[in-house]
PDB file of C-alpha atoms and ligand atoms in Angstrom:
ATOM      1  CA  UNK A  27      97.769 131.933  94.878  1.00 93.00           C
ATOM      2  CA  UNK A  28      96.028 131.358  91.593  1.00 98.00           C
ATOM      3  CA  UNK A  29      92.704 129.693  92.421  1.00 98.00           C
ATOM      4  CA  UNK A  30      92.406 127.786  89.097  1.00 98.00           C
ATOM      5  CA  UNK A  31      95.872 126.289  89.809  1.00 98.00           C
ATOM      6  CA  UNK A  32      94.929 125.599  93.429  1.00 98.00           C
ATOM      7  CA  UNK A  33      91.718 123.865  92.395  1.00 98.00           C
ATOM      8  CA  UNK A  34      93.699 121.703  89.888  1.00 98.00           C
ATOM      9  CA  UNK A  35      96.216 120.902  92.611  1.00 98.00           C
ATOM     10  CA  UNK A  36      93.475 119.786  95.037  1.00 98.00           C
ATOM     11  CA  UNK A  37      91.849 117.625  92.408  1.00 98.00           C
ATOM     12  CA  UNK A  38      95.111 115.850  91.817  1.00 98.00           C
ATOM     13  CA  UNK A  39      95.816 115.019  95.413  1.00 98.00           C
ATOM     14  CA  UNK A  40      94.936 111.363  95.357  1.00 98.00           C
ATOM     15  CA  UNK A  41      94.910 108.321  97.660  1.00 98.00           C
ATOM     16  CA  UNK A  42      98.280 106.821  96.697  1.00 98.00           C
ATOM     17  CA  UNK A  43      98.809 103.262  97.883  1.00 98.00           C
ATOM     18  CA  UNK A  44     101.556 102.068  95.605  1.00 98.00           C
ATOM     19  CA  UNK A  45     105.079 103.444  95.634  1.00 98.00           C
ATOM     20  CA  UNK A  46     108.271 103.480  93.600  1.00 98.00           C
ATOM     21  CA  UNK A  47     110.471 101.678  96.087  1.00 98.00           C
ATOM     22  CA  UNK A  48     113.738 102.632  94.366  1.00 98.00           C
ATOM     23  CA  UNK A  49     113.354 106.126  95.868  1.00 97.00           C
ATOM     24  CA  UNK A  50     113.844 106.818  99.536  1.00 97.00           C
ATOM     25  CA  UNK A  51     112.173 109.481 101.576  1.00 98.00           C
ATOM     26  CA  UNK A  52     114.608 111.275 103.855  1.00 98.00           C
ATOM     27  CA  UNK A  53     113.983 112.699 107.362  1.00 98.00           C
ATOM     28  CA  UNK A  54     114.291 116.298 106.215  1.00 98.00           C
ATOM     29  CA  UNK A  55     111.495 115.808 103.780  1.00 98.00           C
ATOM     30  CA  UNK A  56     109.298 114.239 106.440  1.00 98.00           C
ATOM     31  CA  UNK A  57     110.098 117.129 108.769  1.00 98.00           C
ATOM     32  CA  UNK A  58     108.996 119.638 106.090  1.00 98.00           C
ATOM     33  CA  UNK A  59     105.718 117.825 105.740  1.00 99.00           C
ATOM     34  CA  UNK A  60     105.172 117.707 109.509  1.00 99.00           C
ATOM     35  CA  UNK A  61     105.921 121.391 109.714  1.00 98.00           C
ATOM     36  CA  UNK A  62     103.262 122.030 107.048  1.00 98.00           C
ATOM     37  CA  UNK A  63     100.940 119.871 109.164  1.00 98.00           C
ATOM     38  CA  UNK A  64     101.561 122.055 112.235  1.00 98.00           C
ATOM     39  CA  UNK A  65     100.315 125.205 110.346  1.00 98.00           C
ATOM     40  CA  UNK A  66      96.839 123.621 110.455  1.00 98.00           C
ATOM     41  CA  UNK A  67      94.034 125.191 112.541  1.00 98.00           C
ATOM     42  CA  UNK A  68      93.840 123.591 115.941  1.00 98.00           C
ATOM     43  CA  UNK A  69      91.742 124.135 119.018  1.00 97.00           C
ATOM     44  CA  UNK A  70      92.999 127.049 121.135  1.00 97.00           C
ATOM     45  CA  UNK A  71      96.391 126.670 119.401  1.00 97.00           C
ATOM     46  CA  UNK A  72      97.167 124.080 121.997  1.00 97.00           C
ATOM     47  CA  UNK A  73      98.949 121.930 119.385  1.00 98.00           C
ATOM     48  CA  UNK A  74      97.979 118.674 121.010  1.00 98.00           C
ATOM     49  CA  UNK A  75      98.976 116.671 117.926  1.00 98.00           C
ATOM     50  CA  UNK A  76     101.832 114.145 118.256  1.00 98.00           C
ATOM     51  CA  UNK A  77     103.428 112.465 115.261  1.00 98.00           C
ATOM     52  CA  UNK A  78     105.106 109.163 115.137  1.00 98.00           C
ATOM     53  CA  UNK A  79     107.448 108.497 112.212  1.00 99.00           C
ATOM     54  CA  UNK A  80     107.895 104.688 111.764  1.00 98.00           C
ATOM     55  CA  UNK A  81     110.841 103.340 109.713  1.00 98.00           C
ATOM     56  CA  UNK A  82     111.780 100.270 111.769  1.00 98.00           C
ATOM     57  CA  UNK A  83     111.344  97.163 109.588  1.00 98.00           C
ATOM     58  CA  UNK A  84     110.055  94.955 112.430  1.00 98.00           C
ATOM     59  CA  UNK A  85     107.459  97.568 113.540  1.00 98.00           C
ATOM     60  CA  UNK A  86     106.347  98.070 109.906  1.00 98.00           C
ATOM     61  CA  UNK A  87     105.956  94.349 109.432  1.00 98.00           C
ATOM     62  CA  UNK A  88     103.824  94.095 112.593  1.00 98.00           C
ATOM     63  CA  UNK A  89     101.571  96.888 111.429  1.00 98.00           C
ATOM     64  CA  UNK A  90     101.466  95.526 107.847  1.00 98.00           C
ATOM     65  CA  UNK A  91     100.091  92.223 109.182  1.00 98.00           C
ATOM     66  CA  UNK A  92      97.269  93.842 111.099  1.00 98.00           C
ATOM     67  CA  UNK A  93      96.485  96.311 108.251  1.00 98.00           C
ATOM     68  CA  UNK A  94      96.443  93.644 105.614  1.00 97.00           C
ATOM     69  CA  UNK A  95      94.226  91.392 107.682  1.00 97.00           C
ATOM     70  CA  UNK A  96      91.757  94.207 108.185  1.00 97.00           C
ATOM     71  CA  UNK A  97      91.899  95.268 104.573  1.00 96.00           C
ATOM     72  CA  UNK A  98      91.018  91.717 103.519  1.00 96.00           C
ATOM     73  CA  UNK A  99      87.913  91.825 105.762  1.00 95.00           C
ATOM     74  CA  UNK A 100      87.062  95.151 104.159  1.00 94.00           C
ATOM     75  CA  UNK A 101      87.344  93.894 100.594  1.00 93.00           C
ATOM     76  CA  UNK A 102      85.521  90.651 101.446  1.00 95.00           C
ATOM     77  CA  UNK A 103      88.671  88.615 100.879  1.00 94.00           C
ATOM     78  CA  UNK A 104      89.839  90.130  97.631  1.00 94.00           C
ATOM     79  CA  UNK A 105      93.609  90.651  97.774  1.00 88.00           C
ATOM     80  CA  UNK A 106      94.606  94.347  97.658  1.00 90.00           C
ATOM     81  CA  UNK A 107      95.465  95.641  94.200  1.00 91.00           C
ATOM     82  CA  UNK A 108      97.912  98.398  93.423  1.00 93.00           C
ATOM     83  CA  UNK A 109      99.021  98.524  97.032  1.00 97.00           C
ATOM     84  CA  UNK A 110     102.550  98.369  98.376  1.00 98.00           C
ATOM     85  CA  UNK A 111     102.711  96.359 101.581  1.00 98.00           C
ATOM     86  CA  UNK A 112     103.493  98.452 104.682  1.00 98.00           C
ATOM     87  CA  UNK A 113     106.429  96.071 105.131  1.00 98.00           C
ATOM     88  CA  UNK A 114     108.004  97.816 102.158  1.00 98.00           C
ATOM     89  CA  UNK A 115     106.821 101.356 102.300  1.00 98.00           C
ATOM     90  CA  UNK A 116     109.628 103.787 103.054  1.00 96.00           C
ATOM     91  CA  UNK A 117     107.847 105.253 106.069  1.00 98.00           C
ATOM     92  CA  UNK A 118     104.614 105.225 108.011  1.00 98.00           C
ATOM     93  CA  UNK A 119     103.546 108.410 109.853  1.00 99.00           C
ATOM     94  CA  UNK A 120     100.991 108.035 112.720  1.00 99.00           C
ATOM     95  CA  UNK A 121      98.860 111.024 113.690  1.00 98.00           C
ATOM     96  CA  UNK A 122      98.222 111.024 117.395  1.00 98.00           C
ATOM     97  CA  UNK A 123      96.893 113.591 119.862  1.00 98.00           C
ATOM     98  CA  UNK A 124      96.913 114.152 123.612  1.00 97.00           C
ATOM     99  CA  UNK A 125      93.587 113.299 125.161  1.00 96.00           C
ATOM    100  CA  UNK A 126      91.502 116.172 126.324  1.00 93.00           C
ATOM    101  CA  UNK A 127      90.654 118.069 123.189  1.00 91.00           C
ATOM    102  CA  UNK A 128      93.276 117.237 120.566  1.00 91.00           C
ATOM    103  CA  UNK A 129      91.180 114.816 118.526  1.00 95.00           C
ATOM    104  CA  UNK A 130      89.055 117.210 116.450  1.00 95.00           C
ATOM    105  CA  UNK A 131      92.226 119.150 115.444  1.00 96.00           C
ATOM    106  CA  UNK A 132      94.028 116.235 113.948  1.00 98.00           C
ATOM    107  CA  UNK A 133      92.377 115.972 110.434  1.00 98.00           C
ATOM    108  CA  UNK A 134      93.199 119.489 109.386  1.00 98.00           C
ATOM    109  CA  UNK A 135      96.874 118.601 110.119  1.00 98.00           C
ATOM    110  CA  UNK A 136      96.477 115.354 108.203  1.00 98.00           C
ATOM    111  CA  UNK A 137      95.109 117.258 105.253  1.00 98.00           C
ATOM    112  CA  UNK A 138      97.942 119.772 105.283  1.00 98.00           C
ATOM    113  CA  UNK A 139     100.382 116.820 105.377  1.00 99.00           C
ATOM    114  CA  UNK A 140      98.693 115.174 102.384  1.00 99.00           C
ATOM    115  CA  UNK A 141      98.669 118.376 100.375  1.00 98.00           C
ATOM    116  CA  UNK A 142     102.283 119.190 101.270  1.00 98.00           C
ATOM    117  CA  UNK A 143     103.317 115.665 100.187  1.00 98.00           C
ATOM    118  CA  UNK A 144     101.531 116.100  96.890  1.00 98.00           C
ATOM    119  CA  UNK A 145     103.234 119.493  96.327  1.00 98.00           C
ATOM    120  CA  UNK A 146     106.588 117.625  96.627  1.00 98.00           C
ATOM    121  CA  UNK A 147     105.482 114.868  94.283  1.00 98.00           C
ATOM    122  CA  UNK A 148     105.123 112.367  97.100  1.00 98.00           C
ATOM    123  CA  UNK A 149     102.110 110.097  97.572  1.00 98.00           C
ATOM    124  CA  UNK A 150     100.215 109.083 100.690  1.00 98.00           C
ATOM    125  CA  UNK A 151      96.857 107.927 101.894  1.00 98.00           C
ATOM    126  CA  UNK A 152      94.899 108.488 105.093  1.00 98.00           C
ATOM    127  CA  UNK A 153      94.162 105.138 106.656  1.00 98.00           C
ATOM    128  CA  UNK A 154      91.953 104.088 109.569  1.00 98.00           C
ATOM    129  CA  UNK A 155      91.247 100.382 108.679  1.00 97.00           C
ATOM    130  CA  UNK A 156      93.672  99.357 111.435  1.00 98.00           C
ATOM    131  CA  UNK A 157      91.452 101.050 113.994  1.00 98.00           C
ATOM    132  CA  UNK A 158      89.484  97.900 114.658  1.00 97.00           C
ATOM    133  CA  UNK A 159      92.774  96.488 115.991  1.00 98.00           C
ATOM    134  CA  UNK A 160      93.935  99.596 117.802  1.00 98.00           C
ATOM    135  CA  UNK A 161      95.030  97.840 121.079  1.00 98.00           C
ATOM    136  CA  UNK A 162      97.481  95.725 119.113  1.00 98.00           C
ATOM    137  CA  UNK A 163      98.723  98.722 117.159  1.00 98.00           C
ATOM    138  CA  UNK A 164      99.176 100.564 120.424  1.00 98.00           C
ATOM    139  CA  UNK A 165     101.200  97.755 121.873  1.00 98.00           C
ATOM    140  CA  UNK A 166     103.525  97.574 118.798  1.00 98.00           C
ATOM    141  CA  UNK A 167     104.236 101.294 118.927  1.00 98.00           C
ATOM    142  CA  UNK A 168     104.270 101.780 122.730  1.00 98.00           C
ATOM    143  CA  UNK A 169     101.541 104.399 122.470  1.00 98.00           C
ATOM    144  CA  UNK A 170     100.366 105.139 126.043  1.00 98.00           C
ATOM    145  CA  UNK A 171      96.735 105.423 127.253  1.00 97.00           C
ATOM    146  CA  UNK A 172      96.766 109.267 127.454  1.00 97.00           C
ATOM    147  CA  UNK A 173      97.441 109.514 123.696  1.00 98.00           C
ATOM    148  CA  UNK A 174      94.719 109.011 121.116  1.00 98.00           C
ATOM    149  CA  UNK A 175      95.436 107.486 117.725  1.00 98.00           C
ATOM    150  CA  UNK A 176      93.672 108.731 114.615  1.00 98.00           C
ATOM    151  CA  UNK A 177      95.363 107.901 111.336  1.00 98.00           C
ATOM    152  CA  UNK A 178      98.404 106.098 109.909  1.00 98.00           C
ATOM    153  CA  UNK A 179      99.781 107.406 106.591  1.00 98.00           C
ATOM    154  CA  UNK A 180     102.173 105.419 104.443  1.00 98.00           C
ATOM    155  CA  UNK A 181     104.434 107.812 102.526  1.00 98.00           C
ATOM    156  CA  UNK A 182     106.497 107.329  99.339  1.00 98.00           C
ATOM    157  CA  UNK A 183     107.056 108.272  95.784  1.00 98.00           C
ATOM    158  CA  UNK A 184     104.014 107.267  93.650  1.00 98.00           C
ATOM    159  CA  UNK A 185     104.460 104.268  91.389  1.00 97.00           C
ATOM    160  CA  UNK A 186     102.994 106.214  88.446  1.00 97.00           C
ATOM    161  CA  UNK A 187     101.141 109.389  87.450  1.00 97.00           C
ATOM    162  CA  UNK A 188      97.558 109.646  88.707  1.00 97.00           C
ATOM    163  CA  UNK A 189      94.653 111.503  87.199  1.00 97.00           C
ATOM    164  CA  UNK A 190      92.199 113.790  88.836  1.00 98.00           C
ATOM    165  CA  UNK A 191      89.916 112.520  91.649  1.00 98.00           C
ATOM    166  CA  UNK A 192      86.279 111.808  90.820  1.00 98.00           C
ATOM    167  CA  UNK A 193      83.719 113.633  92.925  1.00 98.00           C
ATOM    168  CA  UNK A 194      79.966 114.207  92.860  1.00 98.00           C
ATOM    169  CA  UNK A 195      78.963 117.710  91.744  1.00 98.00           C
ATOM    170  CA  UNK A 196      78.613 120.231  94.522  1.00 98.00           C
ATOM    171  CA  UNK A 197      74.968 120.822  93.689  1.00 97.00           C
ATOM    172  CA  UNK A 198      74.237 117.101  94.457  1.00 97.00           C
ATOM    173  CA  UNK A 199      75.502 117.378  97.997  1.00 98.00           C
ATOM    174  CA  UNK A 200      74.556 120.976  98.905  1.00 98.00           C
ATOM    175  CA  UNK A 201      71.226 122.421 100.048  1.00 98.00           C
ATOM    176  CA  UNK A 202      69.992 125.925 100.497  1.00 98.00           C
ATOM    177  CA  UNK A 203      68.764 127.171 103.830  1.00 98.00           C
ATOM    178  CA  UNK A 204      66.879 124.033 104.801  1.00 98.00           C
ATOM    179  CA  UNK A 205      68.141 120.421 104.412  1.00 98.00           C
ATOM    180  CA  UNK A 206      66.715 118.938 101.259  1.00 97.00           C
ATOM    181  CA  UNK A 207      66.084 122.223  99.455  1.00 98.00           C
ATOM    182  CA  UNK A 208      68.008 122.520  96.151  1.00 97.00           C
ATOM    183  CA  UNK A 209      71.116 124.649  96.071  1.00 97.00           C
TER     184      UNK A 209
HETATM  185  C1  LIG B  19      88.667 109.005 107.348  1.00 70.74           C
HETATM  186  C2  LIG B  19      89.256 108.267 106.160  1.00 70.74           C
HETATM  187  C3  LIG B  19      89.694 106.943 106.376  1.00 70.74           C
HETATM  188  C4  LIG B  19      90.299 106.265 105.339  1.00 70.74           C
HETATM  189  N1  LIG B  19      90.824 105.031 105.483  1.00 70.74           N
HETATM  190  C5  LIG B  19      91.443 104.375 104.464  1.00 70.74           C
HETATM  191  C6  LIG B  19      92.119 103.153 104.742  1.00 70.74           C
HETATM  192  O1  LIG B  19      92.102 102.573 105.871  1.00 70.74           O
HETATM  193  N2  LIG B  19      92.714 102.552 103.688  1.00 70.74           N
HETATM  194  C7  LIG B  19      92.786 103.153 102.447  1.00 70.74           C
HETATM  195  O2  LIG B  19      93.428 102.541 101.559  1.00 70.74           O
HETATM  196  N3  LIG B  19      92.260 104.335 102.214  1.00 70.74           N
HETATM  197  C8  LIG B  19      91.586 104.956 103.166  1.00 70.74           C
HETATM  198  N4  LIG B  19      91.010 106.214 102.990  1.00 70.74           N
HETATM  199  C9  LIG B  19      91.234 106.869 101.652  1.00 70.74           C
HETATM  200  C10 LIG B  19      89.981 106.845 100.820  1.00 70.74           C
HETATM  201  O3  LIG B  19      89.749 105.562 100.361  1.00 70.74           O
HETATM  202  C11 LIG B  19      90.167 107.809  99.655  1.00 70.74           C
HETATM  203  O4  LIG B  19      90.323 109.071 100.153  1.00 70.74           O
HETATM  204  C12 LIG B  19      88.995 107.744  98.684  1.00 70.74           C
HETATM  205  O5  LIG B  19      88.859 106.536  98.070  1.00 70.74           O
HETATM  206  C13 LIG B  19      89.112 108.810  97.582  1.00 70.74           C
HETATM  207  O6  LIG B  19      90.268 108.629  96.886  1.00 70.74           O
HETATM  208  P1  LIG B  19      90.823 109.699  95.834  1.00 70.74           P
HETATM  209  O7  LIG B  19      91.038 110.905  96.602  1.00 70.74           O
HETATM  210  O8  LIG B  19      92.091 109.163  95.274  1.00 70.74           O
HETATM  211  O9  LIG B  19      89.773 109.886  94.797  1.00 70.74           O
HETATM  212  C14 LIG B  19      90.491 106.914 104.018  1.00 70.74           C
HETATM  213  C15 LIG B  19      89.970 108.185 103.923  1.00 70.74           C
HETATM  214  C16 LIG B  19      89.469 108.907 104.912  1.00 70.74           C
HETATM  215  C17 LIG B  19      89.017 110.313 104.749  1.00 70.74           C
END
């Protein structure tokens, strides 16, 4: 793997919230992404992650209502811009885990999924805004008590090309030896 290419690849993996709805996402593609997710590091290799692939229109509409209400609270009432409603997204993928140690292992798997999606030209975004309404989300999806819910990722083909992400320089967020000492 060429590091410069890899670095460029990382910088172009963006939070994609708007999709080209003329293009579908098939199950085989989702399975490839989930397989990539399962190569992630995980505690004791116990693989306690569970994935829920949601295509049902009624379920997506129920989740969309909750998500959009929460998003409006987050934005202070400003309608979401450049965002495809979850009613219309091709698919939502929920990242879950068995209770008893699976939780900390989920985000490496989410990241693998995001990077794999980007490699195929797909777009996605990690969301947790719905968490404030988790009991309702659980009820919609029949998620039992012994399963934790972590993230829901809409997935589709990006509506347009996106540029690189903007991040603070490493030196601004890194210290040497003792917290506060310049890198
Ligand atoms: C833990 C976590 C929770 C997030 N929750 C949401 C969310 O609920 N809705 C959303 O649109 N984006 C969510 N994001 C995406 C961030 O907004 C996004 O990563 C950030 O703005 C940087 O975007 P960029 O990578 O395109 O530069 C979340 C990201 C993380 C890591």
